[in-house]
Amino acid sequence: METLPFVFSLAAAIFVYAFWFNFLARKLTGPKVWPFVGSLPYLFMNRTRIHDWIASNLRATGGSSTYQTCTIALPFLARKQGFYTVTCHPKNIEHILRTRFDNYPKGPHWQAAFHDLLGQGIFNSDGETWLIQRKTAALEFTTRTLRQAMNRWVNRTIKNRLWCILDKAVNEKKSVDLQDLLLRLTFDNICGLTFGKDPETLSPDLPENPFAVAFDTATEATLNRLLYPGLLWRFEKILGIGAEKKLKSSLQIVENYMNDAIEARKESPSDDLLSRFMKKRDAAGNFFTSEVLQRIALNFVLAGRDTSSVALSWFFWLVMNHPETEKKIVNEITTVLSDTLLLRYRLSPVPGHRVEQKMSLTLFMKNGLRVYLQPRILA
């Protein structure tokens, strides 16, 4: 008889949970959720193809291009840190990133996951801290000297490295991994523009750069923090195991590399972003510390690397599959570049020329970004 109350209580708890879970599962539009573990089993099974898995879930939603899922199917915990909304609908993206940007702060869950890598950089901050960096970056990117520095880095890496690699591949009739080459190109460019240090990953022998490898590893490990419940990665961090062990060792390599770059810029300032931020002050009126400068620089590296290379990869894939558009683009390029410079493989634009918004090159690039827009995950 003593066990009877316990059995009734257990049955009542199971019934209440089943009712709550059924109500939850009917509202979610993403992958199937299971009691207690939610969609974690599917997330774990697809961890090596996370982008393809997310894209397939988005396609399954039809025209909405938005779905919700839950990784912790437990009352209270689910709402606190288990719900995720994923979208790639252009209007939703515009609403989140532009129209009502102030309604979507990163929040403590996001900031805790990304803090070790990004600190209080522009991608991991809110309020006044974000605003100062946003205004500084927007102002600096419109200055003539920074634009000249950008042109210098891009032209040099294209002329002296990318073109040589592609020319050699054509002569030897060998295929190349264009996405890898573009990733190396944008990484070298953004590192040079951000802190004036060229990792030279886009070299003829395509070397493995310790900083680039460590940055990739740290980025992937940090992303895993966002995908899985916070309790899991915090437990791994305390024990120093799994992805957290890799993250710690990778961050050490990244921080050492950035420390060298900061010390070099203190001794010899230049026209890069790091040198410019070293002259700025935070919300309290103090100069940024070396640790904060590290994170600011890493945020810009993250912003300018994968985004540009992925956009260029999709662009060239689209051009390859649309020869009629390729012909239009080539004809336009020949009108922009002088015959002498074109024949000598020098890709500098004619002085004073600006690409008009109605040109096929610009429109096609923007269309590629629209069609292959990266999903936005809201925790």
mmCIF file of C-alpha atoms in Angstrom:
data_model
loop_
_atom_site.group_PDB
_atom_site.id
_atom_site.type_symbol
_atom_site.label_atom_id
_atom_site.label_comp_id
_atom_site.label_asym_id
_atom_site.label_seq_id
_atom_site.Cartn_x
_atom_site.Cartn_y
_atom_site.Cartn_z
ATOM 1 C CA MET A 1 0.000 0.000 0.000
ATOM 2 C CA GLU A 2 2.922 2.342 0.690
ATOM 3 C CA THR A 3 3.975 2.170 -2.942
ATOM 4 C CA LEU A 4 0.526 3.036 -4.244
ATOM 5 C CA PRO A 5 0.890 6.838 -3.795
ATOM 6 C CA PHE A 6 4.250 6.683 -5.551
ATOM 7 C CA VAL A 7 2.781 4.750 -8.489
ATOM 8 C CA PHE A 8 -0.109 7.208 -8.790
ATOM 9 C CA SER A 9 2.296 10.174 -8.615
ATOM 10 C CA LEU A 10 4.536 8.626 -11.263
ATOM 11 C CA ALA A 11 1.578 7.894 -13.522
ATOM 12 C CA ALA A 12 0.288 11.445 -13.071
ATOM 13 C CA ALA A 13 3.738 12.884 -13.881
ATOM 14 C CA ILE A 14 4.014 10.719 -17.024
ATOM 15 C CA PHE A 15 0.532 11.756 -18.112
ATOM 16 C CA VAL A 16 1.263 15.469 -17.583
ATOM 17 C CA TYR A 17 4.590 15.188 -19.393
ATOM 18 C CA ALA A 18 3.008 13.261 -22.290
ATOM 19 C CA PHE A 19 0.315 15.923 -22.612
ATOM 20 C CA TRP A 20 2.919 18.714 -22.531
ATOM 21 C CA PHE A 21 5.224 16.933 -25.002
ATOM 22 C CA ASN A 22 2.386 16.223 -27.443
ATOM 23 C CA PHE A 23 1.411 19.888 -27.327
ATOM 24 C CA LEU A 24 5.058 20.879 -27.904
ATOM 25 C CA ALA A 25 5.665 18.464 -30.793
ATOM 26 C CA ARG A 26 2.552 19.669 -32.644
ATOM 27 C CA LYS A 27 3.816 23.268 -32.601
ATOM 28 C CA LEU A 28 7.306 22.476 -33.921
ATOM 29 C CA THR A 29 7.831 22.392 -37.690
ATOM 30 C CA GLY A 30 11.393 21.075 -37.936
ATOM 31 C CA PRO A 31 12.903 17.587 -37.550
ATOM 32 C CA LYS A 32 11.078 15.055 -35.428
ATOM 33 C CA VAL A 33 11.492 15.512 -31.674
ATOM 34 C CA TRP A 34 11.659 12.729 -29.109
ATOM 35 C CA PRO A 35 10.707 12.768 -25.416
ATOM 36 C CA PHE A 36 13.393 14.304 -23.190
ATOM 37 C CA VAL A 37 16.132 14.484 -25.885
ATOM 38 C CA GLY A 38 14.165 16.453 -28.496
ATOM 39 C CA SER A 39 15.912 16.583 -31.874
ATOM 40 C CA LEU A 40 19.379 15.919 -30.382
ATOM 41 C CA PRO A 41 19.658 12.389 -31.870
ATOM 42 C CA TYR A 42 19.210 13.741 -35.406
ATOM 43 C CA LEU A 43 21.538 16.633 -34.668
ATOM 44 C CA PHE A 44 24.215 14.242 -33.447
ATOM 45 C CA MET A 45 23.820 11.897 -36.431
ATOM 46 C CA ASN A 46 24.164 14.815 -38.847
ATOM 47 C CA ARG A 47 26.944 16.656 -37.002
ATOM 48 C CA THR A 48 29.411 16.148 -39.893
ATOM 49 C CA ARG A 49 26.938 17.537 -42.464
ATOM 50 C CA ILE A 50 25.158 20.103 -40.348
ATOM 51 C CA HIS A 51 24.647 22.649 -43.146
ATOM 52 C CA ASP A 52 23.189 20.100 -45.568
ATOM 53 C CA TRP A 53 20.927 18.777 -42.818
ATOM 54 C CA ILE A 54 19.659 22.261 -41.953
ATOM 55 C CA ALA A 55 19.124 23.010 -45.647
ATOM 56 C CA SER A 56 17.082 19.817 -46.114
ATOM 57 C CA ASN A 57 14.922 20.731 -43.115
ATOM 58 C CA LEU A 58 14.335 24.179 -44.603
ATOM 59 C CA ARG A 59 13.367 22.708 -47.981
ATOM 60 C CA ALA A 60 10.888 20.406 -46.236
ATOM 61 C CA THR A 61 9.009 23.439 -44.880
ATOM 62 C CA GLY A 62 8.044 24.551 -48.381
ATOM 63 C CA GLY A 63 7.662 28.269 -49.021
ATOM 64 C CA SER A 64 8.043 29.394 -45.409
ATOM 65 C CA SER A 65 11.781 28.563 -45.357
ATOM 66 C CA THR A 66 11.563 28.639 -41.547
ATOM 67 C CA TYR A 67 11.254 25.978 -38.879
ATOM 68 C CA GLN A 68 11.444 25.545 -35.117
ATOM 69 C CA THR A 69 13.012 22.702 -33.198
ATOM 70 C CA CYS A 70 13.811 21.790 -29.608
ATOM 71 C CA THR A 71 16.950 20.095 -28.248
ATOM 72 C CA ILE A 72 15.843 19.778 -24.610
ATOM 73 C CA ALA A 73 12.295 18.445 -24.410
ATOM 74 C CA LEU A 74 11.831 19.173 -20.712
ATOM 75 C CA PRO A 75 9.465 21.684 -19.095
ATOM 76 C CA PHE A 76 11.096 25.016 -18.167
ATOM 77 C CA LEU A 77 14.488 23.983 -19.613
ATOM 78 C CA ALA A 78 13.053 23.771 -23.119
ATOM 79 C CA ARG A 79 11.955 27.390 -23.140
ATOM 80 C CA LYS A 80 15.110 28.604 -21.425
ATOM 81 C CA GLN A 81 17.761 27.057 -23.662
ATOM 82 C CA GLY A 82 16.215 24.378 -25.864
ATOM 83 C CA PHE A 83 14.242 26.211 -28.579
ATOM 84 C CA TYR A 84 15.797 27.137 -31.914
ATOM 85 C CA THR A 85 14.286 28.951 -34.881
ATOM 86 C CA VAL A 86 16.064 28.516 -38.221
ATOM 87 C CA THR A 87 15.231 30.653 -41.245
ATOM 88 C CA CYS A 88 16.579 31.544 -44.667
ATOM 89 C CA HIS A 89 13.580 33.524 -45.906
ATOM 90 C CA PRO A 90 14.838 36.882 -47.283
ATOM 91 C CA LYS A 91 12.095 38.903 -45.572
ATOM 92 C CA ASN A 92 12.817 37.252 -42.226
ATOM 93 C CA ILE A 93 16.539 37.929 -42.627
ATOM 94 C CA GLU A 94 15.859 41.571 -43.463
ATOM 95 C CA HIS A 95 13.538 41.887 -40.467
ATOM 96 C CA ILE A 96 16.134 40.363 -38.113
ATOM 97 C CA LEU A 97 19.280 42.052 -39.385
ATOM 98 C CA ARG A 98 17.906 45.409 -40.496
ATOM 99 C CA THR A 99 14.290 46.408 -39.834
ATOM 100 C CA ARG A 100 14.105 45.365 -36.163
ATOM 101 C CA PHE A 101 17.689 44.535 -35.372
ATOM 102 C CA ASP A 102 17.294 45.910 -31.836
ATOM 103 C CA ASN A 103 14.688 43.201 -31.112
ATOM 104 C CA TYR A 104 17.231 40.406 -31.605
ATOM 105 C CA PRO A 105 20.164 40.777 -29.186
ATOM 106 C CA LYS A 106 22.675 37.938 -28.930
ATOM 107 C CA GLY A 107 21.651 37.230 -25.353
ATOM 108 C CA PRO A 108 23.511 35.378 -22.581
ATOM 109 C CA HIS A 109 23.228 31.899 -24.153
ATOM 110 C CA TRP A 110 24.846 32.967 -27.423
ATOM 111 C CA GLN A 111 27.450 35.210 -25.751
ATOM 112 C CA ALA A 112 28.533 32.493 -23.313
ATOM 113 C CA ALA A 113 29.040 29.998 -26.143
ATOM 114 C CA PHE A 114 31.105 32.373 -28.295
ATOM 115 C CA HIS A 115 32.922 34.288 -25.559
ATOM 116 C CA ASP A 116 36.168 32.282 -25.536
ATOM 117 C CA LEU A 117 36.681 32.861 -29.268
ATOM 118 C CA LEU A 118 35.025 36.224 -29.955
ATOM 119 C CA GLY A 119 35.044 37.912 -26.549
ATOM 120 C CA GLN A 120 33.117 41.186 -26.776
ATOM 121 C CA GLY A 121 33.731 41.617 -30.490
ATOM 122 C CA ILE A 122 31.078 42.969 -32.826
ATOM 123 C CA PHE A 123 29.558 39.501 -33.440
ATOM 124 C CA ASN A 124 29.207 38.761 -29.743
ATOM 125 C CA SER A 125 28.185 42.022 -28.129
ATOM 126 C CA ASP A 126 25.060 44.111 -27.652
ATOM 127 C CA GLY A 127 24.198 47.657 -26.733
ATOM 128 C CA GLU A 128 26.894 50.330 -26.408
ATOM 129 C CA THR A 129 29.789 47.912 -26.933
ATOM 130 C CA TRP A 130 28.346 46.761 -30.250
ATOM 131 C CA LEU A 131 27.461 50.308 -31.317
ATOM 132 C CA ILE A 132 30.987 51.665 -30.803
ATOM 133 C CA GLN A 133 32.527 48.904 -32.904
ATOM 134 C CA ARG A 134 29.811 49.194 -35.554
ATOM 135 C CA LYS A 135 30.251 52.953 -35.923
ATOM 136 C CA THR A 136 34.048 52.680 -35.966
ATOM 137 C CA ALA A 137 34.024 49.926 -38.589
ATOM 138 C CA ALA A 138 31.431 51.706 -40.759
ATOM 139 C CA LEU A 139 33.421 54.941 -40.624
ATOM 140 C CA GLU A 140 36.771 53.314 -41.317
ATOM 141 C CA PHE A 141 35.507 51.253 -44.254
ATOM 142 C CA THR A 142 34.432 54.453 -45.992
ATOM 143 C CA THR A 143 37.847 56.137 -45.645
ATOM 144 C CA ARG A 144 40.002 56.447 -48.720
ATOM 145 C CA THR A 145 43.135 55.036 -47.091
ATOM 146 C CA LEU A 146 41.431 51.814 -45.998
ATOM 147 C CA ARG A 147 39.855 51.324 -49.412
ATOM 148 C CA GLN A 148 43.269 51.803 -50.970
ATOM 149 C CA ALA A 149 44.728 49.252 -48.569
ATOM 150 C CA MET A 150 41.936 46.823 -49.459
ATOM 151 C CA ASN A 151 42.616 47.250 -53.184
ATOM 152 C CA ARG A 152 46.327 46.755 -52.586
ATOM 153 C CA TRP A 153 45.877 43.474 -50.716
ATOM 154 C CA VAL A 154 43.282 42.060 -53.122
ATOM 155 C CA ASN A 155 45.182 43.002 -56.292
ATOM 156 C CA ARG A 156 48.449 41.618 -54.968
ATOM 157 C CA THR A 157 47.042 38.235 -53.916
ATOM 158 C CA ILE A 158 45.108 37.814 -57.168
ATOM 159 C CA LYS A 159 47.978 38.824 -59.458
ATOM 160 C CA ASN A 160 50.863 37.158 -57.659
ATOM 161 C CA ARG A 161 49.177 34.040 -56.284
ATOM 162 C CA LEU A 162 45.696 33.071 -57.445
ATOM 163 C CA TRP A 163 46.327 33.803 -61.109
ATOM 164 C CA CYS A 164 49.645 31.896 -61.068
ATOM 165 C CA ILE A 165 48.011 28.826 -59.517
ATOM 166 C CA LEU A 166 45.124 28.850 -61.997
ATOM 167 C CA ASP A 167 47.434 29.491 -64.951
ATOM 168 C CA LYS A 168 49.652 26.567 -63.951
ATOM 169 C CA ALA A 169 46.626 24.289 -63.535
ATOM 170 C CA VAL A 170 45.409 25.207 -67.033
ATOM 171 C CA ASN A 171 48.823 24.586 -68.609
ATOM 172 C CA GLU A 172 49.169 21.239 -66.851
ATOM 173 C CA LYS A 173 45.486 20.392 -67.453
ATOM 174 C CA LYS A 174 44.874 19.712 -63.775
ATOM 175 C CA SER A 175 41.705 20.347 -61.797
ATOM 176 C CA VAL A 176 41.694 22.577 -58.726
ATOM 177 C CA ASP A 177 39.485 22.911 -55.689
ATOM 178 C CA LEU A 178 38.228 26.420 -56.407
ATOM 179 C CA GLN A 179 36.392 26.731 -53.100
ATOM 180 C CA ASP A 180 39.602 25.965 -51.196
ATOM 181 C CA LEU A 181 41.542 28.498 -53.279
ATOM 182 C CA LEU A 182 38.920 31.190 -52.674
ATOM 183 C CA LEU A 183 38.904 30.417 -48.959
ATOM 184 C CA ARG A 184 42.679 30.867 -48.853
ATOM 185 C CA LEU A 185 42.427 34.033 -50.943
ATOM 186 C CA THR A 186 39.871 35.702 -48.683
ATOM 187 C CA PHE A 187 41.714 34.553 -45.539
ATOM 188 C CA ASP A 188 44.995 36.125 -46.665
ATOM 189 C CA ASN A 189 43.193 39.308 -47.708
ATOM 190 C CA ILE A 190 41.183 39.779 -44.518
ATOM 191 C CA CYS A 191 44.191 39.029 -42.292
ATOM 192 C CA GLY A 192 46.263 41.602 -44.162
ATOM 193 C CA LEU A 193 43.498 44.182 -44.045
ATOM 194 C CA THR A 194 42.678 43.528 -40.379
ATOM 195 C CA PHE A 195 46.111 43.377 -38.764
ATOM 196 C CA GLY A 196 48.618 43.725 -41.592
ATOM 197 C CA LYS A 197 50.001 40.204 -41.304
ATOM 198 C CA ASP A 198 49.873 37.892 -44.308
ATOM 199 C CA PRO A 199 49.540 34.160 -43.420
ATOM 200 C CA GLU A 200 50.320 33.257 -47.063
ATOM 201 C CA THR A 201 47.953 30.283 -47.205
ATOM 202 C CA LEU A 202 47.445 30.920 -50.932
ATOM 203 C CA SER A 203 50.897 29.810 -52.059
ATOM 204 C CA PRO A 204 51.752 27.454 -54.967
ATOM 205 C CA ASP A 205 52.204 24.470 -52.657
ATOM 206 C CA LEU A 206 49.019 25.366 -50.659
ATOM 207 C CA PRO A 207 50.619 24.973 -47.206
ATOM 208 C CA GLU A 208 48.780 24.316 -43.954
ATOM 209 C CA ASN A 209 49.145 27.462 -41.863
ATOM 210 C CA PRO A 210 49.059 26.818 -38.065
ATOM 211 C CA PHE A 211 47.042 29.972 -37.423
ATOM 212 C CA ALA A 212 44.500 29.146 -40.154
ATOM 213 C CA VAL A 213 44.127 25.538 -38.948
ATOM 214 C CA ALA A 214 43.759 26.626 -35.317
ATOM 215 C CA PHE A 215 41.224 29.299 -36.267
ATOM 216 C CA ASP A 216 39.165 26.725 -38.196
ATOM 217 C CA THR A 217 39.261 24.264 -35.300
ATOM 218 C CA ALA A 218 38.305 26.928 -32.758
ATOM 219 C CA THR A 219 35.428 28.152 -34.946
ATOM 220 C CA GLU A 220 34.019 24.644 -35.415
ATOM 221 C CA ALA A 221 34.304 23.803 -31.705
ATOM 222 C CA THR A 222 32.589 27.086 -30.805
ATOM 223 C CA LEU A 223 29.745 26.393 -33.236
ATOM 224 C CA ASN A 224 29.207 23.008 -31.558
ATOM 225 C CA ARG A 225 28.614 24.866 -28.305
ATOM 226 C CA LEU A 226 25.676 26.657 -29.878
ATOM 227 C CA LEU A 227 24.157 23.517 -31.366
ATOM 228 C CA TYR A 228 24.211 21.405 -28.218
ATOM 229 C CA PRO A 229 22.785 22.146 -24.748
ATOM 230 C CA GLY A 230 25.005 24.382 -22.626
ATOM 231 C CA LEU A 231 25.366 21.746 -19.916
ATOM 232 C CA LEU A 232 27.214 19.418 -22.307
ATOM 233 C CA TRP A 233 29.974 21.769 -23.425
ATOM 234 C CA ARG A 234 30.402 23.220 -19.934
ATOM 235 C CA PHE A 235 30.874 19.683 -18.590
ATOM 236 C CA GLU A 236 33.476 18.965 -21.309
ATOM 237 C CA LYS A 237 35.230 22.243 -20.536
ATOM 238 C CA ILE A 238 35.539 21.432 -16.834
ATOM 239 C CA LEU A 239 36.972 17.992 -17.593
ATOM 240 C CA GLY A 240 39.090 19.215 -20.497
ATOM 241 C CA ILE A 241 37.844 16.573 -22.918
ATOM 242 C CA GLY A 242 36.347 16.315 -26.409
ATOM 243 C CA ALA A 243 35.845 19.432 -28.502
ATOM 244 C CA GLU A 244 36.625 21.681 -25.534
ATOM 245 C CA LYS A 245 40.145 20.255 -25.324
ATOM 246 C CA LYS A 246 40.696 21.057 -29.018
ATOM 247 C CA LEU A 247 39.214 24.514 -28.520
ATOM 248 C CA LYS A 248 41.581 25.346 -25.682
ATOM 249 C CA SER A 249 44.729 24.298 -27.567
ATOM 250 C CA SER A 250 43.565 26.049 -30.769
ATOM 251 C CA LEU A 251 42.795 29.291 -28.939
ATOM 252 C CA GLN A 252 46.300 29.264 -27.489
ATOM 253 C CA ILE A 253 47.784 29.196 -31.003
ATOM 254 C CA VAL A 254 45.392 31.916 -32.192
ATOM 255 C CA GLU A 255 46.129 34.159 -29.198
ATOM 256 C CA ASN A 256 49.896 33.813 -29.596
ATOM 257 C CA TYR A 257 49.616 34.761 -33.275
ATOM 258 C CA MET A 258 47.403 37.754 -32.464
ATOM 259 C CA ASN A 259 49.702 38.909 -29.650
ATOM 260 C CA ASP A 260 52.594 39.046 -32.117
ATOM 261 C CA ALA A 261 50.446 41.052 -34.550
ATOM 262 C CA ILE A 262 49.381 43.528 -31.837
ATOM 263 C CA GLU A 263 52.942 44.035 -30.595
ATOM 264 C CA ALA A 264 54.087 44.641 -34.177
ATOM 265 C CA ARG A 265 51.403 47.268 -34.668
ATOM 266 C CA LYS A 266 52.257 49.006 -31.400
ATOM 267 C CA GLU A 267 55.815 49.415 -32.627
ATOM 268 C CA SER A 268 54.881 50.269 -36.211
ATOM 269 C CA PRO A 269 51.279 51.436 -36.826
ATOM 270 C CA SER A 270 49.910 51.041 -40.351
ATOM 271 C CA ASP A 271 46.669 51.593 -42.270
ATOM 272 C CA ASP A 272 45.032 48.315 -41.195
ATOM 273 C CA LEU A 273 41.952 47.995 -38.985
ATOM 274 C CA LEU A 274 43.907 46.927 -35.909
ATOM 275 C CA SER A 275 46.024 50.075 -36.005
ATOM 276 C CA ARG A 276 42.871 52.165 -36.291
ATOM 277 C CA PHE A 277 41.103 50.473 -33.369
ATOM 278 C CA MET A 278 44.212 50.954 -31.223
ATOM 279 C CA LYS A 279 43.526 54.688 -31.405
ATOM 280 C CA LYS A 280 39.865 54.323 -30.378
ATOM 281 C CA ARG A 281 38.347 54.269 -26.903
ATOM 282 C CA ASP A 282 35.671 52.094 -25.307
ATOM 283 C CA ALA A 283 32.397 53.223 -23.718
ATOM 284 C CA ALA A 284 34.256 54.209 -20.527
ATOM 285 C CA GLY A 285 36.704 56.390 -22.445
ATOM 286 C CA ASN A 286 39.674 54.033 -22.076
ATOM 287 C CA PHE A 287 41.866 52.636 -24.827
ATOM 288 C CA PHE A 288 41.074 49.052 -25.790
ATOM 289 C CA THR A 289 43.225 46.450 -24.007
ATOM 290 C CA SER A 290 45.298 43.934 -25.973
ATOM 291 C CA GLU A 291 42.793 41.176 -25.120
ATOM 292 C CA VAL A 292 39.879 43.215 -26.458
ATOM 293 C CA LEU A 293 41.857 44.157 -29.576
ATOM 294 C CA GLN A 294 42.505 40.452 -30.174
ATOM 295 C CA ARG A 295 38.803 39.660 -30.171
ATOM 296 C CA ILE A 296 37.889 42.666 -32.294
ATOM 297 C CA ALA A 297 40.402 41.578 -34.948
ATOM 298 C CA LEU A 298 39.219 37.954 -34.851
ATOM 299 C CA ASN A 299 35.625 39.088 -35.355
ATOM 300 C CA PHE A 300 36.612 40.883 -38.556
ATOM 301 C CA VAL A 301 38.592 37.862 -39.764
ATOM 302 C CA LEU A 302 35.514 35.705 -39.198
ATOM 303 C CA ALA A 303 33.321 38.267 -40.974
ATOM 304 C CA GLY A 304 35.472 38.583 -44.063
ATOM 305 C CA ARG A 305 36.668 35.047 -44.622
ATOM 306 C CA ASP A 306 33.939 32.423 -45.012
ATOM 307 C CA THR A 307 31.272 34.899 -46.127
ATOM 308 C CA SER A 308 33.238 36.177 -49.118
ATOM 309 C CA SER A 309 34.651 32.796 -50.157
ATOM 310 C CA VAL A 310 31.265 31.048 -50.014
ATOM 311 C CA ALA A 311 29.629 33.858 -52.001
ATOM 312 C CA LEU A 312 32.365 33.664 -54.652
ATOM 313 C CA SER A 313 32.140 29.864 -54.808
ATOM 314 C CA TRP A 314 28.415 29.959 -55.474
ATOM 315 C CA PHE A 315 28.918 32.797 -57.979
ATOM 316 C CA PHE A 316 31.404 30.856 -60.092
ATOM 317 C CA TRP A 317 29.253 27.724 -59.875
ATOM 318 C CA LEU A 318 26.303 29.706 -61.210
ATOM 319 C CA VAL A 319 28.421 31.268 -63.964
ATOM 320 C CA MET A 320 29.637 27.822 -64.999
ATOM 321 C CA ASN A 321 26.050 26.624 -65.372
ATOM 322 C CA HIS A 322 24.827 29.708 -67.259
ATOM 323 C CA PRO A 323 27.119 30.268 -70.276
ATOM 324 C CA GLU A 324 24.901 33.021 -71.678
ATOM 325 C CA THR A 325 25.387 35.094 -68.524
ATOM 326 C CA GLU A 326 29.094 34.288 -68.511
ATOM 327 C CA LYS A 327 29.347 35.802 -71.992
ATOM 328 C CA LYS A 328 27.646 38.993 -70.815
ATOM 329 C CA ILE A 329 29.986 39.282 -67.838
ATOM 330 C CA VAL A 330 33.099 38.747 -69.963
ATOM 331 C CA ASN A 331 31.946 41.401 -72.438
ATOM 332 C CA GLU A 332 31.390 43.873 -69.616
ATOM 333 C CA ILE A 333 34.791 43.154 -68.069
ATOM 334 C CA THR A 334 36.518 43.807 -71.382
ATOM 335 C CA THR A 335 34.879 47.244 -71.521
ATOM 336 C CA VAL A 336 36.043 48.073 -67.998
ATOM 337 C CA LEU A 337 39.627 46.888 -68.346
ATOM 338 C CA SER A 338 42.062 48.239 -70.902
ATOM 339 C CA ASP A 339 43.276 45.767 -73.526
ATOM 340 C CA THR A 340 46.906 46.072 -72.405
ATOM 341 C CA LEU A 341 46.190 45.386 -68.755
ATOM 342 C CA LEU A 342 43.841 42.515 -69.621
ATOM 343 C CA LEU A 343 46.399 40.792 -71.859
ATOM 344 C CA ARG A 344 49.045 41.079 -69.162
ATOM 345 C CA TYR A 345 46.699 39.564 -66.523
ATOM 346 C CA ARG A 346 46.613 42.757 -64.494
ATOM 347 C CA LEU A 347 43.170 43.073 -63.019
ATOM 348 C CA SER A 348 43.299 46.670 -61.736
ATOM 349 C CA PRO A 349 40.181 48.651 -62.685
ATOM 350 C CA VAL A 350 40.475 51.633 -65.000
ATOM 351 C CA PRO A 351 41.007 54.814 -62.891
ATOM 352 C CA GLY A 352 37.779 56.593 -62.092
ATOM 353 C CA HIS A 353 35.559 53.709 -63.222
ATOM 354 C CA ARG A 354 32.769 52.504 -60.950
ATOM 355 C CA VAL A 355 30.729 49.376 -61.575
ATOM 356 C CA GLU A 356 27.137 50.433 -62.148
ATOM 357 C CA GLN A 357 24.366 48.732 -60.203
ATOM 358 C CA LYS A 358 22.576 47.624 -63.399
ATOM 359 C CA MET A 359 25.523 45.665 -64.814
ATOM 360 C CA SER A 360 25.043 41.921 -65.189
ATOM 361 C CA LEU A 361 28.070 41.165 -62.999
ATOM 362 C CA THR A 362 26.595 43.033 -60.022
ATOM 363 C CA LEU A 363 23.101 41.700 -60.536
ATOM 364 C CA PHE A 364 24.280 38.127 -60.953
ATOM 365 C CA MET A 365 26.420 38.310 -57.828
ATOM 366 C CA LYS A 366 23.495 39.657 -55.797
ATOM 367 C CA ASN A 367 21.182 37.008 -57.201
ATOM 368 C CA GLY A 368 23.624 34.310 -56.109
ATOM 369 C CA LEU A 369 23.567 35.735 -52.589
ATOM 370 C CA ARG A 370 19.774 35.809 -52.640
ATOM 371 C CA VAL A 371 19.336 32.235 -53.875
ATOM 372 C CA TYR A 372 22.034 30.724 -51.669
ATOM 373 C CA LEU A 373 21.473 32.793 -48.566
ATOM 374 C CA GLN A 374 22.968 31.190 -45.452
ATOM 375 C CA PRO A 375 20.423 30.092 -42.801
ATOM 376 C CA ARG A 376 20.131 32.298 -39.718
ATOM 377 C CA ILE A 377 19.802 30.403 -36.435
ATOM 378 C CA LEU A 378 18.063 32.156 -33.561
ATOM 379 C CA ALA A 379 18.523 30.583 -30.183
#
